[in-house]
Amino acid sequence: MGEAIVVGGGIGGLAAAVALDRIGWRATVLERTPVLGEIGAGMSQAPNALRALDELGVGEPARSAGVPTCAAGNVRTPDGRYLQRARPGDPTAMLAFHRADLHRVLLDATPDGWVRTGAEVTGLRQEAGRVTVVAGGDELTADLLVAADGIRSTARRLLWPDAPPPRFLGRTAWLGIADVDGLPGSMTLGPGGYFLIHPVARGRAYWAHVTTESRPDVRFDDEKAEVTRRIGSWHDPIPELIDRTPPGSVIHIDIHDLDPLPTYVRGRVALLGDAAHAMSPDRGQGAGQSLEDAVVLAAALATEPTVEAALHRYDTGRRPRTQATALGARKDGARTTSRAAYRALTTMIRLMPAALWRRSIAPDGNATWRWQPPRLPARA
Ligand SMILES: Cc1cc2nc3c(=O)[nH]c(=O)nc-3n(C[C@H](O)[C@H](O)[C@H](O)COP(=O)(O)OP(=O)(O)OC[C@H]3O[C@@H](n4cnc5c(N)ncnc54)[C@H](O)[C@@H]3O)c2cc1C
């Protein structure tokens, strides 16, 4: 069995560690922040991601940490009208999480002693089938490096020097967690932006307002006041949600993604998660695809005769799906935040027969969600 270094202790890096443990590899996870955890607000996970979590052996705790959300079933306009409405008791394919809760599920499944915090990787080299990283004052060597160090990946910069930097997509988002219980989840489409609500654990709700912005890094002294100014007159419970979000906790981020890379593998280094294919959040798939990456990588390592063959299978298997998802999310985000397309989009959703809409958001409603994981060997 082999030994790996995983760079990054986010959802992708921890999923990789758990997957490597499942196949009997050892790993060291190097995370640059001094304290491990997910900052940020919430997220949803679709059936494909939930199947990946099952295969990682954490399906049960993940399902306990998540809350069913009908965000895709309740589509509204800013005056509160429903373009589509979920019926009470309708099954929903999606679970919503506070980010920290999903991260904790993966951390709990990571073997003790594998994660080193305060360990920023600044250099790497490869020779004779081994890869060595420089982190702080230390050097570590292993058979494989999994670079799960996010959209601004150091490993990608070092090994793919010609790859373009993250692309600003002309969109920006405010996010928050409010102490508001009992919401079913919804998506409100306004001209030039949308507002998403997911219920999350412990009686709270995650919200996100995504809208267009001509340049990145536009910031406001009071971000909560700014988002209230923009959409504080939208339908209930939007004003209440913003109001009940602690002022300092409103997050404002610009939306970037990555142009498709020609390969996710260089020698014994594999990019995983956002380091490989950061995508716009509009399909709710970024972290889900990193969970899939982890399962596919481990399955290839468990079955191919060499690490090289496994990495080749990982690369050729993952690139088409993740890059198609990223390009799809880029387009979806442009459409749902377009002022020019607003009337056509809302009319199209309103006129779609409810049964057809429900079908499209059923667990097997689209090709991305239908993904089935490869089997990892049963734990001894
Ligand atoms: C607004 C928004 C909403 C989203 N909603 C969803 C959703 O609903 N569903 C979904 O599936 N996805 C969603 N996503 C996408 C999701 O957040 C990301 O795809 C996912 O978190 C990526 O995980 P990762 O582990 O690959 O990268 P990251 O979470 O970025 O983790 C990278 C880690 O590497 C560490 N690191 C970086 N450089 C180094 C270094 N040199 N040395 C050591 N450590 C390093 C970082 O500190 C970090 O901990 C959303 C994204 C955004 C922006």
XYZ file of N, CA, C and O in Angstrom, residues 136-257:
488
model
N 6.638 24.740 5.628
C 7.338 25.322 6.766
C 8.808 24.982 6.617
O 9.390 25.041 5.540
N 9.426 24.565 7.689
C 10.842 24.201 7.602
C 11.050 22.745 7.198
O 12.192 22.296 7.079
N 9.948 22.000 6.985
C 10.062 20.547 6.775
C 9.978 20.153 5.312
O 9.392 20.849 4.501
N 10.553 18.965 5.023
C 10.326 18.332 3.720
C 9.655 16.988 3.984
O 10.031 16.276 4.911
N 8.668 16.660 3.157
C 7.991 15.356 3.290
C 7.988 14.693 1.932
O 7.754 15.366 0.923
N 8.193 13.375 1.908
C 8.230 12.643 0.639
C 7.188 11.527 0.674
O 6.968 10.915 1.723
N 6.556 11.292 -0.487
C 5.533 10.230 -0.558
C 5.448 9.693 -1.980
O 6.112 10.192 -2.889
N 4.583 8.685 -2.151
C 4.388 8.088 -3.487
C 3.472 8.938 -4.363
O 3.446 8.790 -5.578
N 2.668 9.784 -3.716
C 1.615 10.510 -4.431
C 1.319 11.811 -3.698
O 1.330 11.834 -2.462
N 1.082 12.870 -4.464
C 0.623 14.116 -3.865
C -0.766 14.428 -4.414
O -0.951 14.501 -5.638
N -1.723 14.589 -3.513
C -3.058 15.021 -3.913
C -3.159 16.505 -3.573
O -3.111 16.880 -2.402
N -3.244 17.332 -4.599
C -3.297 18.782 -4.383
C -4.757 19.209 -4.320
O -5.427 19.334 -5.336
N -5.234 19.401 -3.088
C -6.623 19.835 -2.865
C -6.568 21.199 -2.192
O -7.226 21.433 -1.187
N -5.726 22.070 -2.761
C -5.468 23.347 -2.092
C -6.248 24.509 -2.701
O -5.815 25.658 -2.641
N -7.395 24.197 -3.289
C -8.349 25.237 -3.613
C -8.099 25.980 -4.910
O -7.174 25.690 -5.666
N -8.968 26.955 -5.165
C -8.978 27.643 -6.460
C -7.654 28.358 -6.735
O -7.250 28.500 -7.881
N -6.960 28.804 -5.674
C -5.653 29.456 -5.899
C -4.516 28.509 -5.540
O -3.524 28.888 -4.925
N -4.641 27.285 -5.981
C -3.711 26.202 -5.651
C -2.240 26.538 -5.933
O -1.876 26.932 -7.040
N -1.418 26.341 -4.921
C 0.036 26.508 -5.090
C 0.587 25.410 -5.995
O 1.427 25.663 -6.861
N 0.099 24.195 -5.798
C 0.600 23.077 -6.619
C 0.298 23.330 -8.094
O 1.144 23.080 -8.969
N -0.906 23.853 -8.382
C -1.239 24.124 -9.791
C -0.328 25.214 -10.344
O 0.168 25.130 -11.458
N -0.081 26.238 -9.542
C 0.787 27.331 -10.011
C 2.196 26.813 -10.303
O 2.822 27.179 -11.295
N 2.688 25.910 -9.438
C 4.056 25.418 -9.619
C 4.173 24.462 -10.808
O 5.162 24.488 -11.546
N 3.175 23.600 -10.992
C 3.293 22.549 -12.019
C 2.564 22.872 -13.320
O 2.812 22.229 -14.338
N 1.653 23.829 -13.264
C 0.932 24.248 -14.476
C 1.162 25.761 -14.630
O 0.210 26.545 -14.581
N 2.413 26.180 -14.809
C 2.689 27.627 -14.782
C 1.958 28.396 -15.881
O 1.731 29.595 -15.738
N 1.592 27.696 -16.956
C 0.921 28.410 -18.048
C -0.602 28.457 -17.902
O -1.285 29.077 -18.725
N -1.115 27.772 -16.888
C -2.587 27.750 -16.736
C -3.073 29.157 -16.403
O -2.458 29.857 -15.595
N -4.179 29.591 -17.003
C -4.678 30.937 -16.696
C -5.129 31.032 -15.240
O -5.540 30.023 -14.652
N -5.056 32.221 -14.645
C -5.524 32.379 -13.258
C -7.042 32.246 -13.204
O -7.705 32.243 -14.244
N -7.607 32.138 -11.989
C -9.063 32.064 -11.881
C -9.728 33.210 -12.640
O -9.221 34.328 -12.674
N -10.864 32.885 -13.249
C -11.582 33.868 -14.083
C -12.716 34.497 -13.253
O -13.563 33.778 -12.705
N -12.724 35.826 -13.177
C -13.845 36.522 -12.519
C -15.052 36.468 -13.461
O -14.939 36.819 -14.631
N -16.183 36.008 -12.937
C -17.330 35.753 -13.804
C -18.321 36.912 -13.858
O -19.420 36.769 -14.403
N -17.929 38.057 -13.268
C -18.843 39.205 -13.323
C -20.015 39.045 -12.357
O -21.066 39.645 -12.564
N -19.793 38.223 -11.315
C -20.854 38.026 -10.323
C -20.249 38.107 -8.925
O -19.078 37.768 -8.719
N -21.083 38.539 -7.987
C -20.639 38.652 -6.602
C -21.749 38.104 -5.713
O -22.900 38.012 -6.165
N -21.409 37.702 -4.486
C -22.429 37.061 -3.631
C -22.255 37.469 -2.182
O -21.129 37.613 -1.694
N -23.408 37.679 -1.515
C -23.435 37.854 -0.056
C -24.048 36.583 0.535
O -25.038 36.059 -0.007
N -23.473 36.107 1.626
C -23.921 34.851 2.243
C -24.096 35.046 3.740
O -23.354 35.829 4.349
N -25.021 34.319 4.311
C -25.177 34.409 5.756
C -25.917 33.210 6.323
O -26.517 32.412 5.596
N -25.832 33.090 7.641
C -26.599 32.078 8.386
C -27.438 32.839 9.397
O -26.897 33.629 10.182
N -28.750 32.609 9.363
C -29.654 33.338 10.268
C -30.357 32.348 11.183
O -30.620 31.213 10.800
N -30.670 32.840 12.352
C -31.398 32.029 13.328
C -32.877 32.002 12.992
O -33.693 32.544 13.730
N -33.236 31.420 11.874
C -34.646 31.356 11.481
C -34.960 29.896 11.160
O -34.308 29.287 10.318
N -35.940 29.369 11.864
C -36.243 27.937 11.791
C -37.448 27.672 10.872
O -38.265 28.560 10.640
N -37.501 26.457 10.345
C -38.730 25.983 9.710
C -38.948 26.397 8.273
O -40.034 26.212 7.735
N -37.952 26.981 7.626
C -38.143 27.358 6.218
C -37.920 26.131 5.334
O -37.020 25.338 5.595
N -38.709 25.995 4.250
C -38.569 24.793 3.419
C -37.416 24.869 2.428
O -36.980 23.850 1.892
N -36.930 26.075 2.157
C -35.929 26.256 1.087
C -36.609 26.854 -0.126
O -37.729 26.445 -0.483
N -35.972 27.822 -0.743
C -36.558 28.464 -1.924
C -35.490 29.204 -2.707
O -34.385 29.428 -2.216
N -35.885 29.561 -3.926
C -34.993 30.308 -4.815
C -35.839 31.435 -5.398
O -36.870 31.163 -6.024
N -35.423 32.680 -5.167
C -36.182 33.819 -5.675
C -35.396 34.477 -6.797
O -34.245 34.890 -6.595
N -36.017 34.533 -7.958
C -35.342 35.103 -9.127
C -35.765 36.553 -9.298
O -36.953 36.836 -9.457
N -34.783 37.442 -9.226
C -35.073 38.859 -9.477
C -34.339 39.298 -10.733
O -33.473 38.563 -11.240
N -34.686 40.491 -11.244
C -33.958 40.968 -12.429
C -32.515 41.285 -12.034
O -32.275 42.144 -11.201
N -31.564 40.548 -12.570
C -30.156 40.822 -12.273
C -29.597 40.106 -11.060
O -28.444 40.353 -10.680
N -30.365 39.220 -10.441
C -29.795 38.501 -9.293
C -30.817 37.562 -8.666
O -32.011 37.649 -8.960
N -30.353 36.669 -7.810
C -31.279 35.747 -7.146
C -30.957 35.623 -5.669
O -29.876 36.032 -5.214
N -31.932 35.092 -4.932
C -31.772 34.891 -3.488
C -32.146 33.452 -3.163
O -33.247 32.991 -3.460
N -31.200 32.748 -2.560
C -31.371 31.320 -2.277
C -31.517 31.125 -0.777
O -30.793 31.767 -0.002
N -32.436 30.265 -0.379
C -32.582 29.929 1.054
C -32.543 28.413 1.209
O -33.254 27.694 0.499
N -31.717 27.933 2.129
C -31.729 26.516 2.515
C -31.875 26.435 4.034
O -31.168 27.160 4.753
N -32.724 25.521 4.530
C -32.700 25.269 5.977
C -31.429 24.493 6.316
O -30.997 23.653 5.527
N -30.792 24.801 7.434
C -29.647 23.992 7.884
C -29.861 23.572 9.327
O -30.846 23.981 9.949
N -28.968 22.765 9.836
C -29.175 22.141 11.150
C -29.295 23.188 12.262
O -28.894 24.332 12.103
N -29.819 22.718 13.369
C -29.984 23.511 14.584
C -30.866 24.749 14.372
O -30.569 25.843 14.870
N -31.922 24.533 13.577
C -32.943 25.570 13.451
C -32.463 26.855 12.806
O -32.917 27.947 13.157
N -31.553 26.743 11.854
C -31.065 27.957 11.198
C -31.328 27.886 9.692
O -31.734 26.856 9.165
N -31.081 28.986 9.027
C -31.241 29.010 7.569
C -29.995 29.654 6.959
O -29.437 30.606 7.499
N -29.580 29.086 5.834
C -28.477 29.645 5.041
C -29.092 30.455 3.917
O -30.047 30.008 3.278
N -28.570 31.628 3.671
C -29.053 32.415 2.528
C -27.878 32.909 1.697
O -26.758 33.063 2.203
N -28.156 33.119 0.419
C -27.137 33.657 -0.484
C -27.825 34.569 -1.484
O -28.863 34.212 -2.050
N -27.260 35.729 -1.681
C -27.746 36.634 -2.736
C -26.629 36.777 -3.770
O -25.530 37.224 -3.441
N -26.912 36.342 -4.989
C -25.912 36.397 -6.064
C -26.383 37.416 -7.088
O -27.550 37.390 -7.511
N -25.505 38.309 -7.482
C -25.879 39.333 -8.461
C -24.671 39.704 -9.315
O -23.562 39.216 -9.071
N -24.908 40.535 -10.310
C -23.808 40.886 -11.215
C -22.964 42.021 -10.627
O -23.447 42.823 -9.837
N -21.715 42.053 -11.026
C -20.795 43.124 -10.622
C -19.747 43.235 -11.718
O -19.256 42.214 -12.217
N -19.432 44.473 -12.099
C -18.540 44.623 -13.264
C -17.086 44.316 -12.941
O -16.306 43.970 -13.830
N -16.701 44.463 -11.670
C -15.295 44.168 -11.344
C -15.220 43.506 -9.969
O -16.115 43.696 -9.137
N -14.142 42.763 -9.711
C -14.013 42.116 -8.399
C -13.561 43.125 -7.337
O -13.177 44.244 -7.669
N -13.633 42.718 -6.091
C -13.101 43.471 -4.944
C -13.858 44.754 -4.620
O -13.317 45.625 -3.944
N -15.093 44.885 -5.088
C -15.902 46.025 -4.646
C -16.442 45.665 -3.256
O -17.147 44.663 -3.112
N -16.071 46.426 -2.249
C -16.481 46.099 -0.888
C -17.146 47.294 -0.216
O -16.954 48.430 -0.630
N -17.920 47.018 0.846
C -18.710 48.052 1.514
C -18.376 48.052 2.998
O -18.083 46.991 3.568
N -18.450 49.236 3.612
C -18.148 49.324 5.051
C -19.087 48.432 5.836
O -18.689 47.787 6.794
N -20.358 48.423 5.438
C -21.350 47.613 6.145
C -22.033 46.700 5.120
O -22.977 47.104 4.437
N -21.555 45.489 5.022
C -22.049 44.570 3.982
C -23.514 44.199 4.218
O -24.284 44.044 3.279
N -23.886 44.080 5.480
C -25.279 43.728 5.774
C -26.216 44.859 5.340
O -27.269 44.607 4.736
N -25.803 46.096 5.607
C -26.630 47.233 5.187
C -26.717 47.275 3.657
O -27.766 47.599 3.089
N -25.639 46.918 2.995
C -25.626 46.964 1.530
C -26.592 45.929 0.936
O -27.353 46.233 0.022
N -26.547 44.719 1.474
C -27.447 43.692 0.907
C -28.902 44.032 1.256
O -29.812 43.820 0.449
N -29.115 44.632 2.417
C -30.481 45.078 2.777
C -30.948 46.161 1.815
O -32.094 46.154 1.346
N -30.059 47.089 1.498
C -30.416 48.174 0.570
C -30.837 47.597 -0.790
O -31.774 48.048 -1.408
N -30.130 46.533 -1.204
C -30.403 45.978 -2.538
C -31.688 45.164 -2.590
O -32.425 45.240 -3.560
N -31.939 44.341 -1.558
C -33.069 43.417 -1.689
C -33.929 43.338 -0.436
O -34.726 42.421 -0.280
N -33.779 44.361 0.414
C -34.551 44.371 1.668
C -36.050 44.483 1.446
O -36.833 44.246 2.368
N -36.468 44.844 0.218
C -37.918 44.950 -0.021
C -38.464 43.706 -0.723
O -39.623 43.675 -1.118
N -37.628 42.680 -0.912
C -38.142 41.436 -1.512
C -39.064 40.741 -0.503
O -39.102 41.086 0.670
N -39.727 39.695 -0.982
C -40.787 39.066 -0.173
C -40.255 38.480 1.149
O -39.077 38.163 1.272
N -41.192 38.296 2.102
C -40.850 37.593 3.355
C -40.459 36.163 3.026
O -41.043 35.583 2.111
N -39.549 35.558 3.718
C -38.844 36.044 4.910
C -37.479 36.653 4.583
O -36.611 36.670 5.458
N -37.268 37.164 3.359
C -35.927 37.634 2.995
C -35.447 38.779 3.919
O -34.342 38.687 4.483
N -36.286 39.820 4.133
C -35.797 40.886 5.019
C -35.460 40.363 6.423
O -34.459 40.748 7.023
N -36.313 39.435 6.921
C -36.084 38.898 8.269
C -34.777 38.103 8.337
O -34.021 38.182 9.306
N -34.527 37.333 7.266
C -33.305 36.523 7.255
C -32.064 37.403 7.327
O -31.128 37.129 8.086
N -32.073 38.463 6.537
C -30.900 39.352 6.552
C -30.808 40.026 7.921
O -29.742 40.084 8.535
N -31.962 40.474 8.399
C -31.988 41.171 9.691
C -31.452 40.290 10.819
O -30.743 40.757 11.709
N -31.799 38.997 10.757
C -31.409 38.112 11.870
C -30.065 37.426 11.636
O -29.755 36.401 12.224
N -29.267 37.986 10.761
C -27.896 37.485 10.556
C -26.951 38.415 11.316
O -27.002 39.632 11.101
N -26.121 37.879 12.211
C -25.214 38.755 12.963
C -24.386 39.622 12.007
O -23.835 39.100 11.031
N -24.329 40.942 12.242
C -23.750 41.876 11.270
C -22.355 41.471 10.792
O -22.098 41.425 9.590
N -21.469 41.127 11.696
C -20.092 40.825 11.278
C -19.961 39.515 10.531
O -18.886 39.184 10.023
N -21.049 38.724 10.476
C -20.907 37.387 9.887
C -21.369 37.337 8.424
O -21.293 36.281 7.793
N -21.852 38.456 7.889
C -22.258 38.448 6.473
C -20.983 38.381 5.615
O -20.067 39.184 5.780
N -20.949 37.380 4.743
C -19.761 37.162 3.901
C -20.031 37.735 2.516
O -21.121 37.557 1.974
N -19.047 38.400 1.954
C -19.184 38.944 0.597
C -18.019 38.399 -0.233
O -16.862 38.654 0.083
N -18.339 37.634 -1.264
C -17.275 37.066 -2.098
C -17.572 37.308 -3.577
O -18.723 37.447 -3.969
N -16.517 37.336 -4.364
C -16.671 37.441 -5.812
C -16.608 36.035 -6.407
O -15.910 35.165 -5.882
N -17.342 35.828 -7.483
C -17.431 34.482 -8.064
C -16.383 34.326 -9.175
O -16.372 35.079 -10.140
N -15.551 33.343 -8.991
C -14.529 32.995 -9.984
C -14.686 31.515 -10.343
O -15.217 30.729 -9.562
N -14.173 31.127 -11.502
C -14.001 29.699 -11.777
C -12.697 29.507 -12.526
O -11.917 30.452 -12.697
